[in-house]
Tab-separated table of C-alpha atoms in Angstrom:
chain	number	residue	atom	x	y	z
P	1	UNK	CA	-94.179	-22.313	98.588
P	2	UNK	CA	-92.998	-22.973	95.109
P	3	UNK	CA	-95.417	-26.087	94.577
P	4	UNK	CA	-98.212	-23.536	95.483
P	5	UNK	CA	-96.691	-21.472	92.520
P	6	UNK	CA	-96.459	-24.171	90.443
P	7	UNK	CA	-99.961	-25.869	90.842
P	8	UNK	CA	-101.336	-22.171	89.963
P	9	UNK	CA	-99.611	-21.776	87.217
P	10	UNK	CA	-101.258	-25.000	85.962
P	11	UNK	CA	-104.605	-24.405	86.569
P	12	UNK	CA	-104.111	-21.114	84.741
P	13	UNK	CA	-103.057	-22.909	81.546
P	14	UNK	CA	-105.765	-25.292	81.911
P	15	UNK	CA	-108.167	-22.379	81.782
P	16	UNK	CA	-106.647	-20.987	78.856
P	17	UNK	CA	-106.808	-24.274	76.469
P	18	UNK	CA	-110.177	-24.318	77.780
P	19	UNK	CA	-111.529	-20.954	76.373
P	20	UNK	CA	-109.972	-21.282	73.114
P	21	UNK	CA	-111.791	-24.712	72.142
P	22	UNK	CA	-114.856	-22.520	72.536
P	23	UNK	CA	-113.941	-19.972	70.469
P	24	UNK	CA	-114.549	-19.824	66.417
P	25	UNK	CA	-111.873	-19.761	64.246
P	26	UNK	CA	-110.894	-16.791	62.660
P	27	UNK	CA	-110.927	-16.603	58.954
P	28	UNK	CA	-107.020	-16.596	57.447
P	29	UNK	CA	-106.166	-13.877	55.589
P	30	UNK	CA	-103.364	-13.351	53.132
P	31	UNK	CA	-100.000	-11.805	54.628
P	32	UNK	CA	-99.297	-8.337	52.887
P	33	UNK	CA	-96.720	-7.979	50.419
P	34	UNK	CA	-94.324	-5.801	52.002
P	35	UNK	CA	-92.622	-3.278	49.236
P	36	UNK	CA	-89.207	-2.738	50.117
P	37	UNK	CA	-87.655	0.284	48.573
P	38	UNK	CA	-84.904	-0.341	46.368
P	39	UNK	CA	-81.797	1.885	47.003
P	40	UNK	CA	-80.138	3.201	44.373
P	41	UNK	CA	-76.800	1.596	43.681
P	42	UNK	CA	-74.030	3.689	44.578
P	43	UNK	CA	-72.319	5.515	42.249
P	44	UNK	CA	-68.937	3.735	40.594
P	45	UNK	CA	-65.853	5.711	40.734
P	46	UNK	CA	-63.698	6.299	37.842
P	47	UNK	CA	-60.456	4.581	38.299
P	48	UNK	CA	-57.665	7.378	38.518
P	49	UNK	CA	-55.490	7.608	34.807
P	50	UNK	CA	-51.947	6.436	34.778
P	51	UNK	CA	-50.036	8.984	32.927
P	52	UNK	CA	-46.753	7.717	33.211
P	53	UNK	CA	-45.265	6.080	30.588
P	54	UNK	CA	-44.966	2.423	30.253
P	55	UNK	CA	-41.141	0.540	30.459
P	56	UNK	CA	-42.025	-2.280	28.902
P	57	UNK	CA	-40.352	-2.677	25.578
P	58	UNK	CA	-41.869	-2.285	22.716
P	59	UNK	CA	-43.535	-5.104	20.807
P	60	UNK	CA	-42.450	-6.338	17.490
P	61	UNK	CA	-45.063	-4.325	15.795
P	62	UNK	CA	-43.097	-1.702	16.727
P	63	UNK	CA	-39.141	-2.189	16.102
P	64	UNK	CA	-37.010	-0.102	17.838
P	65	UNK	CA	-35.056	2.983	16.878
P	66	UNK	CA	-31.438	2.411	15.094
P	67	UNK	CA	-28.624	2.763	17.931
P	68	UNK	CA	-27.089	6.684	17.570
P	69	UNK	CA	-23.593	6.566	17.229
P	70	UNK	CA	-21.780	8.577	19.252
P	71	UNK	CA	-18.744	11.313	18.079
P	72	UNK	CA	-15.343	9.732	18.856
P	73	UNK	CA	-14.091	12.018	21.201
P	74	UNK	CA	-10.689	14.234	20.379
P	75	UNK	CA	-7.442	12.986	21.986
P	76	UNK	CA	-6.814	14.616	25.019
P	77	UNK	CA	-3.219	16.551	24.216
P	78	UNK	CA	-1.267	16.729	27.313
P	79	UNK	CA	0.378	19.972	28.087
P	80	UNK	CA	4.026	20.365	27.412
P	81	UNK	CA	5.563	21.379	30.798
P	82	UNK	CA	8.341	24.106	30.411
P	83	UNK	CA	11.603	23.054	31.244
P	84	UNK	CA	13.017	23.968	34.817
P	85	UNK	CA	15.455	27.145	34.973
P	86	UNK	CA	18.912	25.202	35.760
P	87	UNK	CA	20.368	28.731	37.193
P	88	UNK	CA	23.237	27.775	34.222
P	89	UNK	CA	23.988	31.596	32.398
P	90	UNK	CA	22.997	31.581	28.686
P	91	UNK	CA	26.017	31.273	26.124
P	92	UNK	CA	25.948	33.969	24.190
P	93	UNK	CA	28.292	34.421	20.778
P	94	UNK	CA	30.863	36.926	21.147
P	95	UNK	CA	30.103	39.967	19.002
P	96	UNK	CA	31.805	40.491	16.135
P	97	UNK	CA	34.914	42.464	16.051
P	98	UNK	CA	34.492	44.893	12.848
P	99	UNK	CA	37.371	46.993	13.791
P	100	UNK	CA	39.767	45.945	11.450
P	101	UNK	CA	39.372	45.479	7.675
P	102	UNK	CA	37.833	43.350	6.182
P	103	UNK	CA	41.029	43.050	3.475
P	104	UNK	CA	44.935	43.675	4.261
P	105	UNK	CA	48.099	43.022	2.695
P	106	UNK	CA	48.021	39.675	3.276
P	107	UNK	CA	44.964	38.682	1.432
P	108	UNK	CA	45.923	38.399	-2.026
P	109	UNK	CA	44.773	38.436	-5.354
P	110	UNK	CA	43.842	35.498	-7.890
P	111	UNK	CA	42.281	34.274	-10.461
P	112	UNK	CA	39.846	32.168	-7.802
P	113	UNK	CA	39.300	35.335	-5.558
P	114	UNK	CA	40.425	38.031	-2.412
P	115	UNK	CA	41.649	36.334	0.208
P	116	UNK	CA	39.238	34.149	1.854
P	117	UNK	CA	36.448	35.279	-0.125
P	118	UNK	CA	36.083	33.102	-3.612
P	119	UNK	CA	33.833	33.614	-6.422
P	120	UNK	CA	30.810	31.826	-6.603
P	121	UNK	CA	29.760	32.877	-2.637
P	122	UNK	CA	26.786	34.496	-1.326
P	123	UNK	CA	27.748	38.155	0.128
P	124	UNK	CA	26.356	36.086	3.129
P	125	UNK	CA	29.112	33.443	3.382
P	126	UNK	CA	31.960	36.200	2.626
P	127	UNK	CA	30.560	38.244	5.089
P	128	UNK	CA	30.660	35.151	8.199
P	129	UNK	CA	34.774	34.593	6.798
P	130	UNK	CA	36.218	38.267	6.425
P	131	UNK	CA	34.090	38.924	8.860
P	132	UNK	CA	32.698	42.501	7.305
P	133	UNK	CA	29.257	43.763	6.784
P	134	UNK	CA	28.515	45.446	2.884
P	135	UNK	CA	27.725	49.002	2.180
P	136	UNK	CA	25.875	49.204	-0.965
P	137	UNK	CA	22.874	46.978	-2.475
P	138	UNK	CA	20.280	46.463	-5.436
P	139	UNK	CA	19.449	50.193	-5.310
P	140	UNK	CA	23.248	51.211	-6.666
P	141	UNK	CA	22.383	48.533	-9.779
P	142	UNK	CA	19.567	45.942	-11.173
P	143	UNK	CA	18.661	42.991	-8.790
P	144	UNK	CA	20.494	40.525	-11.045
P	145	UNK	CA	24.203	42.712	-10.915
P	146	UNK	CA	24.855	45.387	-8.200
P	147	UNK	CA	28.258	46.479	-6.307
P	148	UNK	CA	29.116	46.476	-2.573
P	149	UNK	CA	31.582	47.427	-0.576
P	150	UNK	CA	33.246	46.220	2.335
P	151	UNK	CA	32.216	48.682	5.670
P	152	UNK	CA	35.193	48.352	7.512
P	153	UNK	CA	37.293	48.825	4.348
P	154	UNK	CA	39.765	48.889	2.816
P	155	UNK	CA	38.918	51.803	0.433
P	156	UNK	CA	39.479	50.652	-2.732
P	157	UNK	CA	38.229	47.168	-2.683
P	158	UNK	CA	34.339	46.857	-4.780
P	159	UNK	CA	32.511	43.531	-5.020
P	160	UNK	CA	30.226	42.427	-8.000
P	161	UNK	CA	27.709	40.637	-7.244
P	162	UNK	CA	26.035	39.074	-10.643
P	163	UNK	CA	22.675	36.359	-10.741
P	164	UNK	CA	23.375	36.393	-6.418
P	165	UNK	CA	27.037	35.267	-6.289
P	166	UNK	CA	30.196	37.218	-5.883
P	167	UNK	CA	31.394	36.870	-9.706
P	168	UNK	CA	34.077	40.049	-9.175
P	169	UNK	CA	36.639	42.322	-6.918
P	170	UNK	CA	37.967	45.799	-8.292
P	171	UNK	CA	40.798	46.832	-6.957
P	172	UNK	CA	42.086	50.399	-6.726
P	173	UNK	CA	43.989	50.017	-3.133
P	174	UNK	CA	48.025	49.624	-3.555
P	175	UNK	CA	48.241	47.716	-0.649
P	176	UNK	CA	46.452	44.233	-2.217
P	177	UNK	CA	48.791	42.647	-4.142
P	178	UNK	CA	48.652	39.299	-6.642
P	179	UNK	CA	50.203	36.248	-5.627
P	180	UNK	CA	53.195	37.115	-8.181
P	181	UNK	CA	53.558	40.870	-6.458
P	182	UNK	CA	51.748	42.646	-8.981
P	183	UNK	CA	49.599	45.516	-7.560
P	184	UNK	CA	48.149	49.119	-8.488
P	185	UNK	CA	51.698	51.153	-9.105
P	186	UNK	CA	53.451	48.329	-10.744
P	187	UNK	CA	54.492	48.889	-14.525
P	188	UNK	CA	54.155	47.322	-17.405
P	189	UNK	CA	57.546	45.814	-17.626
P	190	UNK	CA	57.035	44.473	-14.329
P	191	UNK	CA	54.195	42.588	-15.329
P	192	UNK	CA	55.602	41.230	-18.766
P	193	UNK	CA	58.704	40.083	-16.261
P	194	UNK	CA	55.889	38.245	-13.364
P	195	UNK	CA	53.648	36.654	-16.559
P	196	UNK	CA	55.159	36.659	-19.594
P	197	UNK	CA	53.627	35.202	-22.711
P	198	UNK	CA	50.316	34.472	-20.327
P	199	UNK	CA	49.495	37.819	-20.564
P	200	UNK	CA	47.320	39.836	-23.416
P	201	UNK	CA	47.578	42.922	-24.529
P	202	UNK	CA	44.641	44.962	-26.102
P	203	UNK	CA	45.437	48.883	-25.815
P	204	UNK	CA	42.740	51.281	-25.982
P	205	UNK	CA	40.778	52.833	-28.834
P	206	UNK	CA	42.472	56.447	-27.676
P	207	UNK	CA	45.525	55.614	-27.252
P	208	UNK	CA	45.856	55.855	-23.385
P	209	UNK	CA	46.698	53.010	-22.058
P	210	UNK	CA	46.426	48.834	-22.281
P	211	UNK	CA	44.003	46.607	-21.005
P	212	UNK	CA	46.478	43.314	-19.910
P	213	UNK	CA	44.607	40.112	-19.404
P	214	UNK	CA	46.722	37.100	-17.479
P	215	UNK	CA	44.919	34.272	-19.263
P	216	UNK	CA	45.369	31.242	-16.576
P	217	UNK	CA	46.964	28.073	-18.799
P	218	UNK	CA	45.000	25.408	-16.652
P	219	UNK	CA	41.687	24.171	-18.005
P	220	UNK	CA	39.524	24.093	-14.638
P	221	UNK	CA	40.633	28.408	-14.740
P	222	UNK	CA	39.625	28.849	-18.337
P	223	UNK	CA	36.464	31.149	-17.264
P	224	UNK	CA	38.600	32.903	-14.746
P	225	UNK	CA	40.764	36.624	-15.492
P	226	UNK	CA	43.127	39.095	-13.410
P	227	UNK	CA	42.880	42.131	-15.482
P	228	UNK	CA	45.617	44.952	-15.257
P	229	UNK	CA	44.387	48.568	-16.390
P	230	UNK	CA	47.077	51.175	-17.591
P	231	UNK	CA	47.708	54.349	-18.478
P	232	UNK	CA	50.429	53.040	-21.133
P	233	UNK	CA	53.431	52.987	-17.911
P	234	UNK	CA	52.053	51.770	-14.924
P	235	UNK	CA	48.584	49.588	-13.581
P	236	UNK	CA	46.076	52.158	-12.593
P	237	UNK	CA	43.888	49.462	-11.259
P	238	UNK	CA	43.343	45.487	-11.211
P	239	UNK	CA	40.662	43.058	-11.100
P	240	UNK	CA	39.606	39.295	-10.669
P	241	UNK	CA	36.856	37.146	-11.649
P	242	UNK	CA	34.743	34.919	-13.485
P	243	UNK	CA	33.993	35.643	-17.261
P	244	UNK	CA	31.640	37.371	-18.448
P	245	UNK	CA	31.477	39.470	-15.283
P	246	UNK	CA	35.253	40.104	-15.081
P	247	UNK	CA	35.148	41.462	-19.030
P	248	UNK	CA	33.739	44.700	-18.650
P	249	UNK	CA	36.273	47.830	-17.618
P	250	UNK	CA	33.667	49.328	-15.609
P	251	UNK	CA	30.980	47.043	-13.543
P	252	UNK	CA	27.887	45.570	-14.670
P	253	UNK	CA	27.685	47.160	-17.783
């Protein structure tokens, strides 16, 4: 069966190459130019902008910026902690006791000063020894000489104070006494018999009485007076101090 195929199959091509031998040639003609369209190119896209800024450093056409110095910052002051309550009571100082005076008997009279109060103190520092506070101030004279008085007495004891020192006592109380005895009451003759020839006599322009000064002998006293007032019999009142604040009968005057 399949050389029957075959064998036909080659008398058909036989026939074929057989008919075109008889046939003319065609003429040849040129192939046509095919035109192919050109597509447009496609359109480029814009490549996207990058805003953010560069970290490179800058070149050395452009130097950079001086360093900024920074403020030196303020010491840090630690906090002082409070000290811790020991439950210990407080010592207080004892108040002072102003009930008795600030002068007695046995303070006496010289020609340094009362007692424990000299001349040439503050009313401050007399005030701590006696201890006493002062009636009296500036107002009752001028700022540079003015009188006080002790509060808690005695009566009859008067403080000068001249330039801001204690420079004079009066004494009108018969209970303060010199050293030597002498006091308000005494007499004259008593006094000539204590001093003697240390004492000087100038009476008054009236007549009514003598103004005795005990002039102290010893050169470190020479400035310094007790001064006995009279009434021509008996001392009416006495004072101490430093010249020229002692001179005066009355006060700063």
């Amino acid at each position: 069966m399949h050389r029957l195929i075959a064998l036909f199959a080659t008398f058909a091509l036989l026939l074929a190459a057989c008919g075109n031998d008889d046939a003319e040639p065609e003429a040849e003609t040129e192939p046509t130019a095919t035109v192919v369209a050109e597509e447009p190119a496609p359109a480029t896209t814009p490549a996207p902008v990058d805003d953010t800024p560069s970290d490179e450093e800058p070149g050395d056409e452009e130097p950079a910026p001086d360093p900024v110095d920074e403020p030196t910052p303020a010491p840090v002051v630690e906090p002082t902690e409070a000290p811790e309550p020991t439950g210990e009571p407080l010592e207080r100082p004892e108040p002072i006791d102003f009930s008795n005076p600030a002068f007695s008997s046995a303070d006496k009279l010289t020609t340094a000063g009362l007692g424990a109060m000299f001349f040439g103190m503050t009313p401050d520092q007399a005030g701590e020894l006696l201890p006493t506070r002062w009636t009296g101030g500036p107002e009752d004279g001028t700022p540079r000489c003015y009188l006080l008085a002790p509060a808690n007495g005695p009566a009859g004891v008067v403080v000068t104070i001249y330039n801001s020192s204690i420079e004079r006592v009066d004494i009108t109380n018969p209970s303060i006494t010199t050293r030597s005895g002498a006091s308000v009451g005494s007499t004259e003759a008593q006094l000539h018999e204590l001093f003697g020839a240390r004492l000087v006599v100038s009476p008054y322009a009236d007549g009514s009485g003598n103004s005795i000064q005990y002039v102290p002998v010893d050169e470190t006293d020479v400035d310094y007076r007790v001064i006995f007032e009279t009434d021509g019999a008996t001392v009416t009142s006495m004072r101490a101090g430093r010249l020229p604040a002692v001179a005066p009968a009355e006060p700063c005057t």
